Each structure stands twice: as structure tokens, then as C-alpha cells.
Amino acid sequence: MIVEHRDKSSLAGVPGFYQPGALAERESQYFFHTYKRLALEIDRGEGVYLVGKDGTRYLDFFGGLAVNSLGYNQARVNEAIKQQVDKYIHLSNFFLQEPQVKLAEKLIGVTGYRRVFFSNSGTEAIEGALKLARKWAKGSQRRMFYGLSNAFHGRTMGALSLMDKAKYRDDYAPFVPNFGSLEFNNVDQLRATVNEQTLAIFLECIQGEGGIFVASHDFVQELNKLREKFGFLIIADEIQSGIGRTGKFFGFEHLGLRPDIVVLAKALGGGLPLGAILGGDRVAESFTPGVHGTTFGGNPVACAAGVVVLEEIVDRGLMKHAAEVGEFMKSEARKLQSELPQKISDVRGYGCMIGIELSEPGQPVADELQKRGILVNCTHETVLRLLPPLIIQREHCDIFFRELRSILS
Ligand code: PLP
């Protein structure tokens, strides 16, 4: 159950919630009211389960919004963090730091990109990518950045300037100049708009917050052709879809794209804040000493955890597992759709990033699932977004679909 901070009347049936002195009451008193919290207090996480303070075990399809790819309380991540904490937690980026270099080596090795910059978060990686692209275009007539409709790139002003949704932008104008928005998957508009003044196009190939909409092959093919003709940069936002979640290391690999710059975050730090900008040959020399930086970005503890994340996902088979279990989830969702076509209008996505579009508001369904011990996020009003830890097994998916079938029927 999702609760508005000020809406205490709806909390009558939730034990312990908004009792004077309870955690939710204290939170509501002290925080800016930016978040809708779940009516739930978590004690700990175990694998694909979250355990409430009252001992209730919840099967978790939030997956920390695509952060907790290895599941909760993962022994190797915990061990790497503890070992690094005992050495140093922070030095500053004046110092060479072995965990950073190890993670960079691993990322470059896996992806074939040339350079990396570590940030703290996704939106900061987006900002850094904007700056990298501007440096690359220095001295040219290129000035226009384009984002695509319904995308989500974060909450900072540069990220918001790339986005079109009123929900995120309202009351924050004026935005950064020379930014435009193109309709997702509209090939004709793309062709008619881009030219020699286009600097870069940001593409979230599999839109996460937007409801798991996937870029079409036609759109991506046209984008490739136009890049060849006009020479702009393609910048992929893989913050949610990257690092193996979709069964391939990057979501764009499903679509035959090779972007010039890629931004990552979410799963990268194993639960600790960490983002990254990856750049290919075209931009490899565009950043020079002093032109970009961060105090905390590339924190050594987060990087030590990140090394384990990549080892598990790439070397120890979790990405392959995500592809397999994802296919199973998708086929089960499609089976349910064919049984209940009036209830489920679409099933989209890859691997462990699946959207089930309902023909009715999704939040009441998510609330009912929560009562039955399953946590799932509803996005875009009607889409149940499945982002489980990649360690999820078929038997967990069976539980989810059994309960969803029962609720929708
Ligand atoms: N880009 C995408 C695709 C995201 O899903 C998100 C977060 O949900 C962001 C950017 C912003 O990342 P952060 O919240 O780490 O700033």
C-alpha cells in the first residue's frame, strides 16, 4: 500500500503506521514530503525476500528499483565492503585508488568502451555526459541536445531539460537552452529534425519509469543512419536497463545499437551510490584534467562492491540466468494475458525488466499483492513493473503469477 504523507485517514487499517511516535509519523514530521512511502517497515533483506519488522516475509519485485540485482545480504558484496572499510572509506580523487581502477578495468574489459568517469548517481552521470558531449563539440556549430518523449533521466536541471513529462518538470522552468524533445519511436519526426547542428541524442532504449516501452528497431536503425550522415553523438541511458538486467549487459544490445557514450548507475555499486559515464573512441580525449570532477564519485567502498557485482553478473552467470528467468516471466505473463485479455493489455520488456500493462489502475492490484506478501511497483498508472533481483528463481515467479491470476480473476 502506497501512502501519501498527509493522508493519515487511509492508514487506519495498517498496524503500527502513523501511531504517535511511530517511524512513519516521525518521518512525516521531519522530511520534505517528496516521497510516497510504502506502508511497511523493513527489518532486513534475505536474497529475494524483504522481512518486515513484524516478521512478514515479502517476495520483492521492486529490487530496490533495479539496484539490488544480486539480492539482499549477498555474502560476497558484504565481505568486499567490510574489507574495504577496514582499509579506507574515502581518500578523495587526488589519490589513486585500487578499487576504482579494478572496477574501471573490469567495466572497460566487459564493454569495450575506452574511458570511464565515476559519479555518485544516475542523474549526475547524465550531467557529466552532457558536459562531455559539449566538450567534444567545442568549436563546432553543434549545439542541440535531444531527449525522447516519456524518458526519465533524473532530477537535476540538465536531466529535466532532456525530458518532456509535466509530472517531473512542472514549476521548474526555465530549463537549459538548446534542448529539444522528440517523440519516442517517431521515425519521420527524427528524420525531419536532426541536422548538422545536432550535438547529441539521449536514448533510454527500454524506458523504465515510463512503463517499460522499448525503442523500435526501425527507430534505432534510422538513428544509426542519421548519425552516420550528420555525425552527432548517441548517448544511451542504461541506468536502469544496464549491467545485465535485461539478459544482455546493455539494453541497447537487443536493438543493434552502439552508442558513443553510455551512462550507468543503480546496480553498479551493489547497493552503494555509484554511477559511471563510459565513452568510446570519439569522445575518449574530450575530458582533460580539471574540466570535470566530484568529491565522492567513485567511492572506494562502492567500487569494491561494484567489482563483485560485475563478477557475479558477467563471470558467474547471473546475466545468463536473468535472460532465462526473464523469458519464463514473460511467457507466464503472456499466458495470463491470453487467459484474461480484458485485464492485461500488454506485456513488454526483456530479462528481469518486464512491464505488465493492465487495463485498469495498477496501484490497487499492487496493494492487494502486498497483502499477499509480494511487493511490486506500479508505474505509468497502469503498469506493474517487475524489477526483481536477478537471482530470482522460477518458483518465485510461480508464486507471483499465482497471486496475480487470483487477484485479476
Ligand atoms: N535514468 C534512468 C533510466 C533512471 O531509471 C533513473 C532513476 O530511476 C535515473 C536516470 C536517475 O538516477 P538517480 O536516481 O540515481 O539520479
PDB file of C-alpha atoms in Angstrom, residues 95-391:
ATOM      1  CA  PHE A  95      44.618   9.755  -4.808  1.00  0.00           C
ATOM      2  CA  LEU A  96      44.942   6.671  -6.946  1.00  0.00           C
ATOM      3  CA  GLN A  97      42.523   4.094  -5.521  1.00  0.00           C
ATOM      4  CA  GLU A  98      42.850   0.434  -6.306  1.00  0.00           C
ATOM      5  CA  PRO A  99      39.111  -0.439  -6.084  1.00  0.00           C
ATOM      6  CA  GLN A 100      38.315   2.308  -8.630  1.00  0.00           C
ATOM      7  CA  VAL A 101      40.971   1.101 -11.041  1.00  0.00           C
ATOM      8  CA  LYS A 102      39.884  -2.542 -10.661  1.00  0.00           C
ATOM      9  CA  LEU A 103      36.274  -1.636 -11.399  1.00  0.00           C
ATOM     10  CA  ALA A 104      37.261   0.556 -14.367  1.00  0.00           C
ATOM     11  CA  GLU A 105      39.399  -2.246 -15.802  1.00  0.00           C
ATOM     12  CA  LYS A 106      36.535  -4.678 -15.449  1.00  0.00           C
ATOM     13  CA  LEU A 107      33.940  -2.308 -16.972  1.00  0.00           C
ATOM     14  CA  ILE A 108      36.143  -1.415 -19.918  1.00  0.00           C
ATOM     15  CA  GLY A 109      37.007  -5.088 -20.412  1.00  0.00           C
ATOM     16  CA  VAL A 110      33.362  -6.163 -20.439  1.00  0.00           C
ATOM     17  CA  THR A 111      32.006  -3.328 -22.577  1.00  0.00           C
ATOM     18  CA  GLY A 112      34.808  -2.430 -24.988  1.00  0.00           C
ATOM     19  CA  TYR A 113      34.448   1.299 -24.231  1.00  0.00           C
ATOM     20  CA  ARG A 114      37.647   3.369 -23.888  1.00  0.00           C
ATOM     21  CA  ARG A 115      37.220   5.596 -20.825  1.00  0.00           C
ATOM     22  CA  VAL A 116      35.198   5.826 -17.637  1.00  0.00           C
ATOM     23  CA  PHE A 117      34.292   8.544 -15.136  1.00  0.00           C
ATOM     24  CA  PHE A 118      32.660   7.550 -11.839  1.00  0.00           C
ATOM     25  CA  SER A 119      29.851   9.648 -10.337  1.00  0.00           C
ATOM     26  CA  ASN A 120      27.621   9.145  -7.306  1.00  0.00           C
ATOM     27  CA  SER A 121      24.275   8.736  -9.015  1.00  0.00           C
ATOM     28  CA  GLY A 122      22.430   8.351 -12.285  1.00  0.00           C
ATOM     29  CA  THR A 123      21.427  11.953 -12.716  1.00  0.00           C
ATOM     30  CA  GLU A 124      24.995  13.068 -12.065  1.00  0.00           C
ATOM     31  CA  ALA A 125      26.205  10.690 -14.755  1.00  0.00           C
ATOM     32  CA  ILE A 126      23.670  12.295 -17.128  1.00  0.00           C
ATOM     33  CA  GLU A 127      25.022  15.755 -16.249  1.00  0.00           C
ATOM     34  CA  GLY A 128      28.570  14.546 -16.826  1.00  0.00           C
ATOM     35  CA  ALA A 129      27.597  13.065 -20.186  1.00  0.00           C
ATOM     36  CA  LEU A 130      26.074  16.414 -21.221  1.00  0.00           C
ATOM     37  CA  LYS A 131      29.317  18.146 -20.310  1.00  0.00           C
ATOM     38  CA  LEU A 132      31.439  15.523 -22.065  1.00  0.00           C
ATOM     39  CA  ALA A 133      29.369  15.974 -25.223  1.00  0.00           C
ATOM     40  CA  ARG A 134      29.693  19.772 -25.071  1.00  0.00           C
ATOM     41  CA  LYS A 135      33.474  19.461 -24.712  1.00  0.00           C
ATOM     42  CA  TRP A 136      33.534  17.093 -27.674  1.00  0.00           C
ATOM     43  CA  ALA A 137      31.572  19.639 -29.776  1.00  0.00           C
ATOM     44  CA  LYS A 138      33.751  22.606 -28.766  1.00  0.00           C
ATOM     45  CA  GLY A 139      34.433  24.909 -31.719  1.00  0.00           C
ATOM     46  CA  SER A 140      31.731  23.337 -33.904  1.00  0.00           C
ATOM     47  CA  GLN A 141      28.257  24.608 -34.757  1.00  0.00           C
ATOM     48  CA  ARG A 142      26.660  21.693 -32.899  1.00  0.00           C
ATOM     49  CA  ARG A 143      24.506  22.882 -30.023  1.00  0.00           C
ATOM     50  CA  MET A 144      21.224  20.953 -29.864  1.00  0.00           C
ATOM     51  CA  PHE A 145      20.603  18.129 -27.416  1.00  0.00           C
ATOM     52  CA  TYR A 146      17.505  16.000 -27.902  1.00  0.00           C
ATOM     53  CA  GLY A 147      15.784  13.695 -25.456  1.00  0.00           C
ATOM     54  CA  LEU A 148      12.883  11.400 -26.315  1.00  0.00           C
ATOM     55  CA  SER A 149       9.340  11.649 -25.033  1.00  0.00           C
ATOM     56  CA  ASN A 150       8.359   9.657 -21.938  1.00  0.00           C
ATOM     57  CA  ALA A 151      12.006   9.077 -20.956  1.00  0.00           C
ATOM     58  CA  PHE A 152      13.354   9.508 -17.432  1.00  0.00           C
ATOM     59  CA  HIS A 153      16.914  10.734 -16.908  1.00  0.00           C
ATOM     60  CA  GLY A 154      16.875  12.033 -13.337  1.00  0.00           C
ATOM     61  CA  ARG A 155      16.018  15.087 -11.278  1.00  0.00           C
ATOM     62  CA  THR A 156      18.775  17.645 -11.922  1.00  0.00           C
ATOM     63  CA  MET A 157      18.161  20.576 -14.273  1.00  0.00           C
ATOM     64  CA  GLY A 158      20.141  19.115 -17.175  1.00  0.00           C
ATOM     65  CA  ALA A 159      18.293  15.810 -16.915  1.00  0.00           C
ATOM     66  CA  LEU A 160      14.914  17.574 -16.636  1.00  0.00           C
ATOM     67  CA  SER A 161      15.775  19.661 -19.710  1.00  0.00           C
ATOM     68  CA  LEU A 162      16.035  16.427 -21.716  1.00  0.00           C
ATOM     69  CA  MET A 163      12.626  15.195 -20.555  1.00  0.00           C
ATOM     70  CA  ASP A 164       9.096  16.087 -21.631  1.00  0.00           C
ATOM     71  CA  LYS A 165       6.823  14.826 -18.855  1.00  0.00           C
ATOM     72  CA  ALA A 166       4.973  17.555 -16.937  1.00  0.00           C
ATOM     73  CA  LYS A 167       4.960  15.331 -13.839  1.00  0.00           C
ATOM     74  CA  TYR A 168       8.710  15.861 -13.433  1.00  0.00           C
ATOM     75  CA  ARG A 169       9.089  19.335 -14.990  1.00  0.00           C
ATOM     76  CA  ASP A 170       6.138  21.364 -13.700  1.00  0.00           C
ATOM     77  CA  ASP A 171       7.167  24.592 -11.945  1.00  0.00           C
ATOM     78  CA  TYR A 172      10.895  24.103 -12.611  1.00  0.00           C
ATOM     79  CA  ALA A 173      11.197  26.263 -15.744  1.00  0.00           C
ATOM     80  CA  PRO A 174      13.263  27.889 -17.111  1.00  0.00           C
ATOM     81  CA  PHE A 175      15.242  24.918 -18.391  1.00  0.00           C
ATOM     82  CA  VAL A 176      18.643  24.743 -20.081  1.00  0.00           C
ATOM     83  CA  PRO A 177      18.589  26.330 -23.568  1.00  0.00           C
ATOM     84  CA  ASN A 178      19.244  24.375 -26.762  1.00  0.00           C
ATOM     85  CA  PHE A 179      17.456  21.253 -25.567  1.00  0.00           C
ATOM     86  CA  GLY A 180      14.602  19.686 -27.508  1.00  0.00           C
ATOM     87  CA  SER A 181      12.309  16.694 -27.224  1.00  0.00           C
ATOM     88  CA  LEU A 182      11.489  14.183 -29.949  1.00  0.00           C
ATOM     89  CA  GLU A 183       8.674  11.684 -29.933  1.00  0.00           C
ATOM     90  CA  PHE A 184       9.819   8.184 -28.937  1.00  0.00           C
ATOM     91  CA  ASN A 185       9.808   5.852 -31.964  1.00  0.00           C
ATOM     92  CA  ASN A 186       8.644   8.563 -34.390  1.00  0.00           C
ATOM     93  CA  VAL A 187      10.994   7.949 -37.327  1.00  0.00           C
ATOM     94  CA  ASP A 188       9.607  10.729 -39.539  1.00  0.00           C
ATOM     95  CA  GLN A 189       9.979  13.402 -36.880  1.00  0.00           C
ATOM     96  CA  LEU A 190      13.513  12.230 -36.115  1.00  0.00           C
ATOM     97  CA  ARG A 191      14.465  12.443 -39.791  1.00  0.00           C
ATOM     98  CA  ALA A 192      12.870  15.861 -40.178  1.00  0.00           C
ATOM     99  CA  THR A 193      14.534  17.360 -37.090  1.00  0.00           C
ATOM    100  CA  VAL A 194      18.163  16.325 -36.785  1.00  0.00           C
ATOM    101  CA  ASN A 195      20.866  18.047 -38.831  1.00  0.00           C
ATOM    102  CA  GLU A 196      24.455  19.351 -38.685  1.00  0.00           C
ATOM    103  CA  GLN A 197      23.603  21.390 -35.575  1.00  0.00           C
ATOM    104  CA  THR A 198      22.548  18.333 -33.615  1.00  0.00           C
ATOM    105  CA  LEU A 199      25.053  17.665 -30.852  1.00  0.00           C
ATOM    106  CA  ALA A 200      23.658  14.544 -29.238  1.00  0.00           C
ATOM    107  CA  ILE A 201      20.570  12.408 -28.807  1.00  0.00           C
ATOM    108  CA  PHE A 202      19.847  10.779 -25.460  1.00  0.00           C
ATOM    109  CA  LEU A 203      18.100   7.443 -25.690  1.00  0.00           C
ATOM    110  CA  GLU A 204      16.661   5.298 -22.916  1.00  0.00           C
ATOM    111  CA  CYS A 205      16.208   2.223 -25.130  1.00  0.00           C
ATOM    112  CA  ILE A 206      13.987   0.480 -22.583  1.00  0.00           C
ATOM    113  CA  GLN A 207      12.068   3.163 -20.714  1.00  0.00           C
ATOM    114  CA  GLY A 208      11.893   2.109 -17.068  1.00  0.00           C
ATOM    115  CA  GLU A 209       9.971   4.802 -15.169  1.00  0.00           C
ATOM    116  CA  GLY A 210       7.932   5.414 -18.317  1.00  0.00           C
ATOM    117  CA  GLY A 211       6.340   1.941 -18.197  1.00  0.00           C
ATOM    118  CA  ILE A 212       8.801  -0.430 -19.962  1.00  0.00           C
ATOM    119  CA  PHE A 213       8.407   0.864 -23.503  1.00  0.00           C
ATOM    120  CA  VAL A 214      11.093  -0.412 -25.888  1.00  0.00           C
ATOM    121  CA  ALA A 215      12.637   1.544 -28.790  1.00  0.00           C
ATOM    122  CA  SER A 216      11.611   0.083 -32.126  1.00  0.00           C
ATOM    123  CA  HIS A 217      14.156  -1.481 -34.473  1.00  0.00           C
ATOM    124  CA  ASP A 218      13.099   0.998 -37.180  1.00  0.00           C
ATOM    125  CA  PHE A 219      13.764   3.947 -34.918  1.00  0.00           C
ATOM    126  CA  VAL A 220      17.174   2.663 -33.866  1.00  0.00           C
ATOM    127  CA  GLN A 221      18.118   1.841 -37.454  1.00  0.00           C
ATOM    128  CA  GLU A 222      17.197   5.378 -38.548  1.00  0.00           C
ATOM    129  CA  LEU A 223      19.151   6.832 -35.644  1.00  0.00           C
ATOM    130  CA  ASN A 224      22.206   4.848 -36.756  1.00  0.00           C
ATOM    131  CA  LYS A 225      21.822   6.103 -40.339  1.00  0.00           C
ATOM    132  CA  LEU A 226      21.377   9.720 -39.290  1.00  0.00           C
ATOM    133  CA  ARG A 227      24.421   9.570 -37.020  1.00  0.00           C
ATOM    134  CA  GLU A 228      26.452   8.390 -39.985  1.00  0.00           C
ATOM    135  CA  LYS A 229      25.103  11.252 -42.094  1.00  0.00           C
ATOM    136  CA  PHE A 230      25.312  14.118 -39.568  1.00  0.00           C
ATOM    137  CA  GLY A 231      27.921  12.883 -37.100  1.00  0.00           C
ATOM    138  CA  PHE A 232      26.132  13.665 -33.817  1.00  0.00           C
ATOM    139  CA  LEU A 233      26.630  11.591 -30.668  1.00  0.00           C
ATOM    140  CA  ILE A 234      24.246   8.928 -29.398  1.00  0.00           C
ATOM    141  CA  ILE A 235      24.142   8.780 -25.598  1.00  0.00           C
ATOM    142  CA  ALA A 236      22.444   5.764 -24.036  1.00  0.00           C
ATOM    143  CA  ASP A 237      20.882   5.948 -20.591  1.00  0.00           C
ATOM    144  CA  GLU A 238      21.443   2.420 -19.254  1.00  0.00           C
ATOM    145  CA  ILE A 239      20.985   3.441 -15.645  1.00  0.00           C
ATOM    146  CA  GLN A 240      18.053   1.092 -15.138  1.00  0.00           C
ATOM    147  CA  SER A 241      18.410  -1.358 -18.035  1.00  0.00           C
ATOM    148  CA  GLY A 242      22.194  -1.830 -17.864  1.00  0.00           C
ATOM    149  CA  ILE A 243      24.540  -4.242 -16.080  1.00  0.00           C
ATOM    150  CA  GLY A 244      22.850  -7.440 -17.168  1.00  0.00           C
ATOM    151  CA  ARG A 245      19.297  -6.698 -16.029  1.00  0.00           C
ATOM    152  CA  THR A 246      17.782  -7.411 -19.436  1.00  0.00           C
ATOM    153  CA  GLY A 247      19.823 -10.563 -20.038  1.00  0.00           C
ATOM    154  CA  LYS A 248      22.458  -8.660 -22.017  1.00  0.00           C
ATOM    155  CA  PHE A 249      24.991  -6.321 -20.464  1.00  0.00           C
ATOM    156  CA  PHE A 250      23.302  -3.273 -22.037  1.00  0.00           C
ATOM    157  CA  GLY A 251      19.654  -2.965 -23.027  1.00  0.00           C
ATOM    158  CA  PHE A 252      20.651  -1.446 -26.384  1.00  0.00           C
ATOM    159  CA  GLU A 253      22.344  -4.711 -27.385  1.00  0.00           C
ATOM    160  CA  HIS A 254      18.850  -6.092 -28.036  1.00  0.00           C
ATOM    161  CA  LEU A 255      18.441  -3.433 -30.715  1.00  0.00           C
ATOM    162  CA  GLY A 256      21.719  -3.368 -32.640  1.00  0.00           C
ATOM    163  CA  LEU A 257      22.966  -0.010 -31.377  1.00  0.00           C
ATOM    164  CA  ARG A 258      26.478   1.060 -30.380  1.00  0.00           C
ATOM    165  CA  PRO A 259      26.196   4.430 -28.595  1.00  0.00           C
ATOM    166  CA  ASP A 260      29.152   6.821 -28.284  1.00  0.00           C
ATOM    167  CA  ILE A 261      28.538   7.440 -24.592  1.00  0.00           C
ATOM    168  CA  VAL A 262      26.732   5.268 -22.025  1.00  0.00           C
ATOM    169  CA  VAL A 263      25.620   6.196 -18.525  1.00  0.00           C
ATOM    170  CA  LEU A 264      25.220   3.664 -15.724  1.00  0.00           C
ATOM    171  CA  ALA A 265      24.251   3.736 -12.033  1.00  0.00           C
ATOM    172  CA  LYS A 266      21.685   1.742  -9.973  1.00  0.00           C
ATOM    173  CA  ALA A 267      23.085  -1.811  -9.744  1.00  0.00           C
ATOM    174  CA  LEU A 268      26.698  -0.766 -10.263  1.00  0.00           C
ATOM    175  CA  GLY A 269      27.596  -0.210  -6.597  1.00  0.00           C
ATOM    176  CA  GLY A 270      25.856  -3.294  -5.198  1.00  0.00           C
ATOM    177  CA  GLY A 271      23.506  -1.012  -3.199  1.00  0.00           C
ATOM    178  CA  LEU A 272      26.007   1.778  -2.533  1.00  0.00           C
ATOM    179  CA  PRO A 273      25.749   5.032  -4.539  1.00  0.00           C
ATOM    180  CA  LEU A 274      27.789   4.804  -7.719  1.00  0.00           C
ATOM    181  CA  GLY A 275      27.304   5.936 -11.304  1.00  0.00           C
ATOM    182  CA  ALA A 276      29.514   5.859 -14.383  1.00  0.00           C
ATOM    183  CA  ILE A 277      29.973   7.540 -17.743  1.00  0.00           C
ATOM    184  CA  LEU A 278      31.534   5.316 -20.392  1.00  0.00           C
ATOM    185  CA  GLY A 279      32.928   6.850 -23.568  1.00  0.00           C
ATOM    186  CA  GLY A 280      34.085   5.340 -26.846  1.00  0.00           C
ATOM    187  CA  ASP A 281      36.840   6.424 -29.241  1.00  0.00           C
ATOM    188  CA  ARG A 282      35.081   9.560 -30.469  1.00  0.00           C
ATOM    189  CA  VAL A 283      34.995  11.198 -27.020  1.00  0.00           C
ATOM    190  CA  ALA A 284      37.965   9.471 -25.382  1.00  0.00           C
ATOM    191  CA  GLU A 285      40.145  12.618 -25.323  1.00  0.00           C
ATOM    192  CA  SER A 286      37.405  15.229 -24.766  1.00  0.00           C
ATOM    193  CA  PHE A 287      37.765  15.500 -20.996  1.00  0.00           C
ATOM    194  CA  THR A 288      41.118  16.903 -19.850  1.00  0.00           C
ATOM    195  CA  PRO A 289      42.442  17.497 -16.307  1.00  0.00           C
ATOM    196  CA  GLY A 290      40.273  19.803 -14.209  1.00  0.00           C
ATOM    197  CA  VAL A 291      37.300  20.099 -16.580  1.00  0.00           C
ATOM    198  CA  HIS A 292      35.058  17.746 -14.612  1.00  0.00           C
ATOM    199  CA  GLY A 293      35.215  16.208 -11.147  1.00  0.00           C
ATOM    200  CA  THR A 294      33.488  15.098  -7.962  1.00  0.00           C
ATOM    201  CA  THR A 295      34.279  14.745  -4.254  1.00  0.00           C
ATOM    202  CA  PHE A 296      32.529  11.455  -3.581  1.00  0.00           C
ATOM    203  CA  GLY A 297      32.107   9.906  -7.039  1.00  0.00           C
ATOM    204  CA  GLY A 298      33.927   6.595  -7.349  1.00  0.00           C
ATOM    205  CA  ASN A 299      33.879   5.994  -3.610  1.00  0.00           C
ATOM    206  CA  PRO A 300      36.289   3.097  -2.963  1.00  0.00           C
ATOM    207  CA  VAL A 301      33.834   1.085  -0.862  1.00  0.00           C
ATOM    208  CA  ALA A 302      31.180   1.369  -3.592  1.00  0.00           C
ATOM    209  CA  CYS A 303      33.771   0.422  -6.224  1.00  0.00           C
ATOM    210  CA  ALA A 304      34.882  -2.628  -4.205  1.00  0.00           C
ATOM    211  CA  ALA A 305      31.241  -3.735  -4.136  1.00  0.00           C
ATOM    212  CA  GLY A 306      30.985  -2.936  -7.860  1.00  0.00           C
ATOM    213  CA  VAL A 307      33.779  -5.349  -8.703  1.00  0.00           C
ATOM    214  CA  VAL A 308      31.793  -8.149  -7.055  1.00  0.00           C
ATOM    215  CA  VAL A 309      28.635  -7.036  -8.893  1.00  0.00           C
ATOM    216  CA  LEU A 310      30.353  -7.386 -12.263  1.00  0.00           C
ATOM    217  CA  GLU A 311      31.973 -10.694 -11.310  1.00  0.00           C
ATOM    218  CA  GLU A 312      28.626 -12.163 -10.295  1.00  0.00           C
ATOM    219  CA  ILE A 313      26.690 -10.807 -13.240  1.00  0.00           C
ATOM    220  CA  VAL A 314      29.190 -11.390 -16.009  1.00  0.00           C
ATOM    221  CA  ASP A 315      31.629 -14.102 -14.869  1.00  0.00           C
ATOM    222  CA  ARG A 316      29.417 -16.189 -12.599  1.00  0.00           C
ATOM    223  CA  GLY A 317      26.432 -16.453 -14.914  1.00  0.00           C
ATOM    224  CA  LEU A 318      23.809 -14.153 -13.383  1.00  0.00           C
ATOM    225  CA  MET A 319      23.228 -12.329 -16.676  1.00  0.00           C
ATOM    226  CA  LYS A 320      22.531 -15.613 -18.436  1.00  0.00           C
ATOM    227  CA  HIS A 321      20.188 -16.569 -15.612  1.00  0.00           C
ATOM    228  CA  ALA A 322      18.402 -13.182 -15.903  1.00  0.00           C
ATOM    229  CA  ALA A 323      17.801 -13.884 -19.588  1.00  0.00           C
ATOM    230  CA  GLU A 324      16.374 -17.352 -18.861  1.00  0.00           C
ATOM    231  CA  VAL A 325      14.213 -16.485 -15.872  1.00  0.00           C
ATOM    232  CA  GLY A 326      13.116 -13.327 -17.723  1.00  0.00           C
ATOM    233  CA  GLU A 327      11.899 -15.371 -20.685  1.00  0.00           C
ATOM    234  CA  PHE A 328       9.964 -17.528 -18.240  1.00  0.00           C
ATOM    235  CA  MET A 329       8.381 -14.465 -16.586  1.00  0.00           C
ATOM    236  CA  LYS A 330       7.445 -13.013 -19.935  1.00  0.00           C
ATOM    237  CA  SER A 331       5.897 -16.237 -21.174  1.00  0.00           C
ATOM    238  CA  GLU A 332       3.919 -16.627 -17.925  1.00  0.00           C
ATOM    239  CA  ALA A 333       2.724 -13.016 -18.235  1.00  0.00           C
ATOM    240  CA  ARG A 334       1.673 -13.617 -21.842  1.00  0.00           C
ATOM    241  CA  LYS A 335      -0.123 -16.806 -20.810  1.00  0.00           C
ATOM    242  CA  LEU A 336      -2.053 -14.804 -18.213  1.00  0.00           C
ATOM    243  CA  GLN A 337      -2.769 -12.124 -20.820  1.00  0.00           C
ATOM    244  CA  SER A 338      -4.287 -14.705 -23.149  1.00  0.00           C
ATOM    245  CA  GLU A 339      -6.433 -16.022 -20.268  1.00  0.00           C
ATOM    246  CA  LEU A 340      -7.525 -12.515 -19.211  1.00  0.00           C
ATOM    247  CA  PRO A 341      -7.285 -10.294 -22.298  1.00  0.00           C
ATOM    248  CA  GLN A 342      -9.777  -7.827 -20.813  1.00  0.00           C
ATOM    249  CA  LYS A 343      -7.481  -7.343 -17.782  1.00  0.00           C
ATOM    250  CA  ILE A 344      -3.962  -7.337 -19.295  1.00  0.00           C
ATOM    251  CA  SER A 345      -3.448  -5.216 -22.390  1.00  0.00           C
ATOM    252  CA  ASP A 346       0.282  -5.719 -22.995  1.00  0.00           C
ATOM    253  CA  VAL A 347       3.460  -7.428 -21.786  1.00  0.00           C
ATOM    254  CA  ARG A 348       6.795  -5.765 -22.602  1.00  0.00           C
ATOM    255  CA  GLY A 349      10.496  -5.852 -21.806  1.00  0.00           C
ATOM    256  CA  TYR A 350      13.483  -8.153 -21.582  1.00  0.00           C
ATOM    257  CA  GLY A 351      15.055 -10.283 -18.849  1.00  0.00           C
ATOM    258  CA  CYS A 352      14.307  -9.045 -15.351  1.00  0.00           C
ATOM    259  CA  MET A 353      12.790  -5.776 -16.589  1.00  0.00           C
ATOM    260  CA  ILE A 354       9.214  -6.640 -17.507  1.00  0.00           C
ATOM    261  CA  GLY A 355       6.133  -4.441 -17.692  1.00  0.00           C
ATOM    262  CA  ILE A 356       2.639  -5.895 -17.397  1.00  0.00           C
ATOM    263  CA  GLU A 357       0.176  -3.289 -18.609  1.00  0.00           C
ATOM    264  CA  LEU A 358      -3.250  -3.597 -17.033  1.00  0.00           C
ATOM    265  CA  SER A 359      -6.495  -2.253 -18.471  1.00  0.00           C
ATOM    266  CA  GLU A 360      -7.232  -0.771 -15.039  1.00  0.00           C
ATOM    267  CA  PRO A 361      -5.281   1.270 -12.455  1.00  0.00           C
ATOM    268  CA  GLY A 362      -2.341  -0.802 -11.215  1.00  0.00           C
ATOM    269  CA  GLN A 363      -1.948   0.515  -7.669  1.00  0.00           C
ATOM    270  CA  PRO A 364      -4.938  -1.369  -6.167  1.00  0.00           C
ATOM    271  CA  VAL A 365      -3.523  -4.575  -7.684  1.00  0.00           C
ATOM    272  CA  ALA A 366      -0.084  -3.816  -6.223  1.00  0.00           C
ATOM    273  CA  ASP A 367      -1.731  -3.124  -2.837  1.00  0.00           C
ATOM    274  CA  GLU A 368      -3.523  -6.476  -2.928  1.00  0.00           C
ATOM    275  CA  LEU A 369      -0.282  -8.226  -3.889  1.00  0.00           C
ATOM    276  CA  GLN A 370       1.379  -6.594  -0.877  1.00  0.00           C
ATOM    277  CA  LYS A 371      -1.321  -8.042   1.394  1.00  0.00           C
ATOM    278  CA  ARG A 372      -0.414 -11.417  -0.075  1.00  0.00           C
ATOM    279  CA  GLY A 373       3.303 -10.953   0.625  1.00  0.00           C
ATOM    280  CA  ILE A 374       4.507  -9.690  -2.758  1.00  0.00           C
ATOM    281  CA  LEU A 375       5.973  -6.226  -3.343  1.00  0.00           C
ATOM    282  CA  VAL A 376       5.753  -4.767  -6.832  1.00  0.00           C
ATOM    283  CA  ASN A 377       5.945  -1.247  -8.180  1.00  0.00           C
ATOM    284  CA  CYS A 378       3.188   0.304 -10.262  1.00  0.00           C
ATOM    285  CA  THR A 379       4.456   2.898 -12.728  1.00  0.00           C
ATOM    286  CA  HIS A 380       2.839   4.895 -15.543  1.00  0.00           C
ATOM    287  CA  GLU A 381      -0.530   4.418 -13.672  1.00  0.00           C
ATOM    288  CA  THR A 382      -1.349   1.016 -15.162  1.00  0.00           C
ATOM    289  CA  VAL A 383       1.953  -0.853 -15.476  1.00  0.00           C
ATOM    290  CA  LEU A 384       3.168  -3.429 -12.966  1.00  0.00           C
ATOM    291  CA  ARG A 385       6.918  -3.126 -13.317  1.00  0.00           C
ATOM    292  CA  LEU A 386       8.837  -6.286 -12.416  1.00  0.00           C
ATOM    293  CA  LEU A 387      12.430  -5.474 -11.451  1.00  0.00           C
ATOM    294  CA  PRO A 388      13.325  -8.399  -9.188  1.00  0.00           C
ATOM    295  CA  PRO A 389      16.853  -9.213  -8.071  1.00  0.00           C
ATOM    296  CA  LEU A 390      18.450 -11.203 -10.910  1.00  0.00           C
ATOM    297  CA  ILE A 391      18.832 -14.174  -8.553  1.00  0.00           C
TER     298      ILE A 391
END
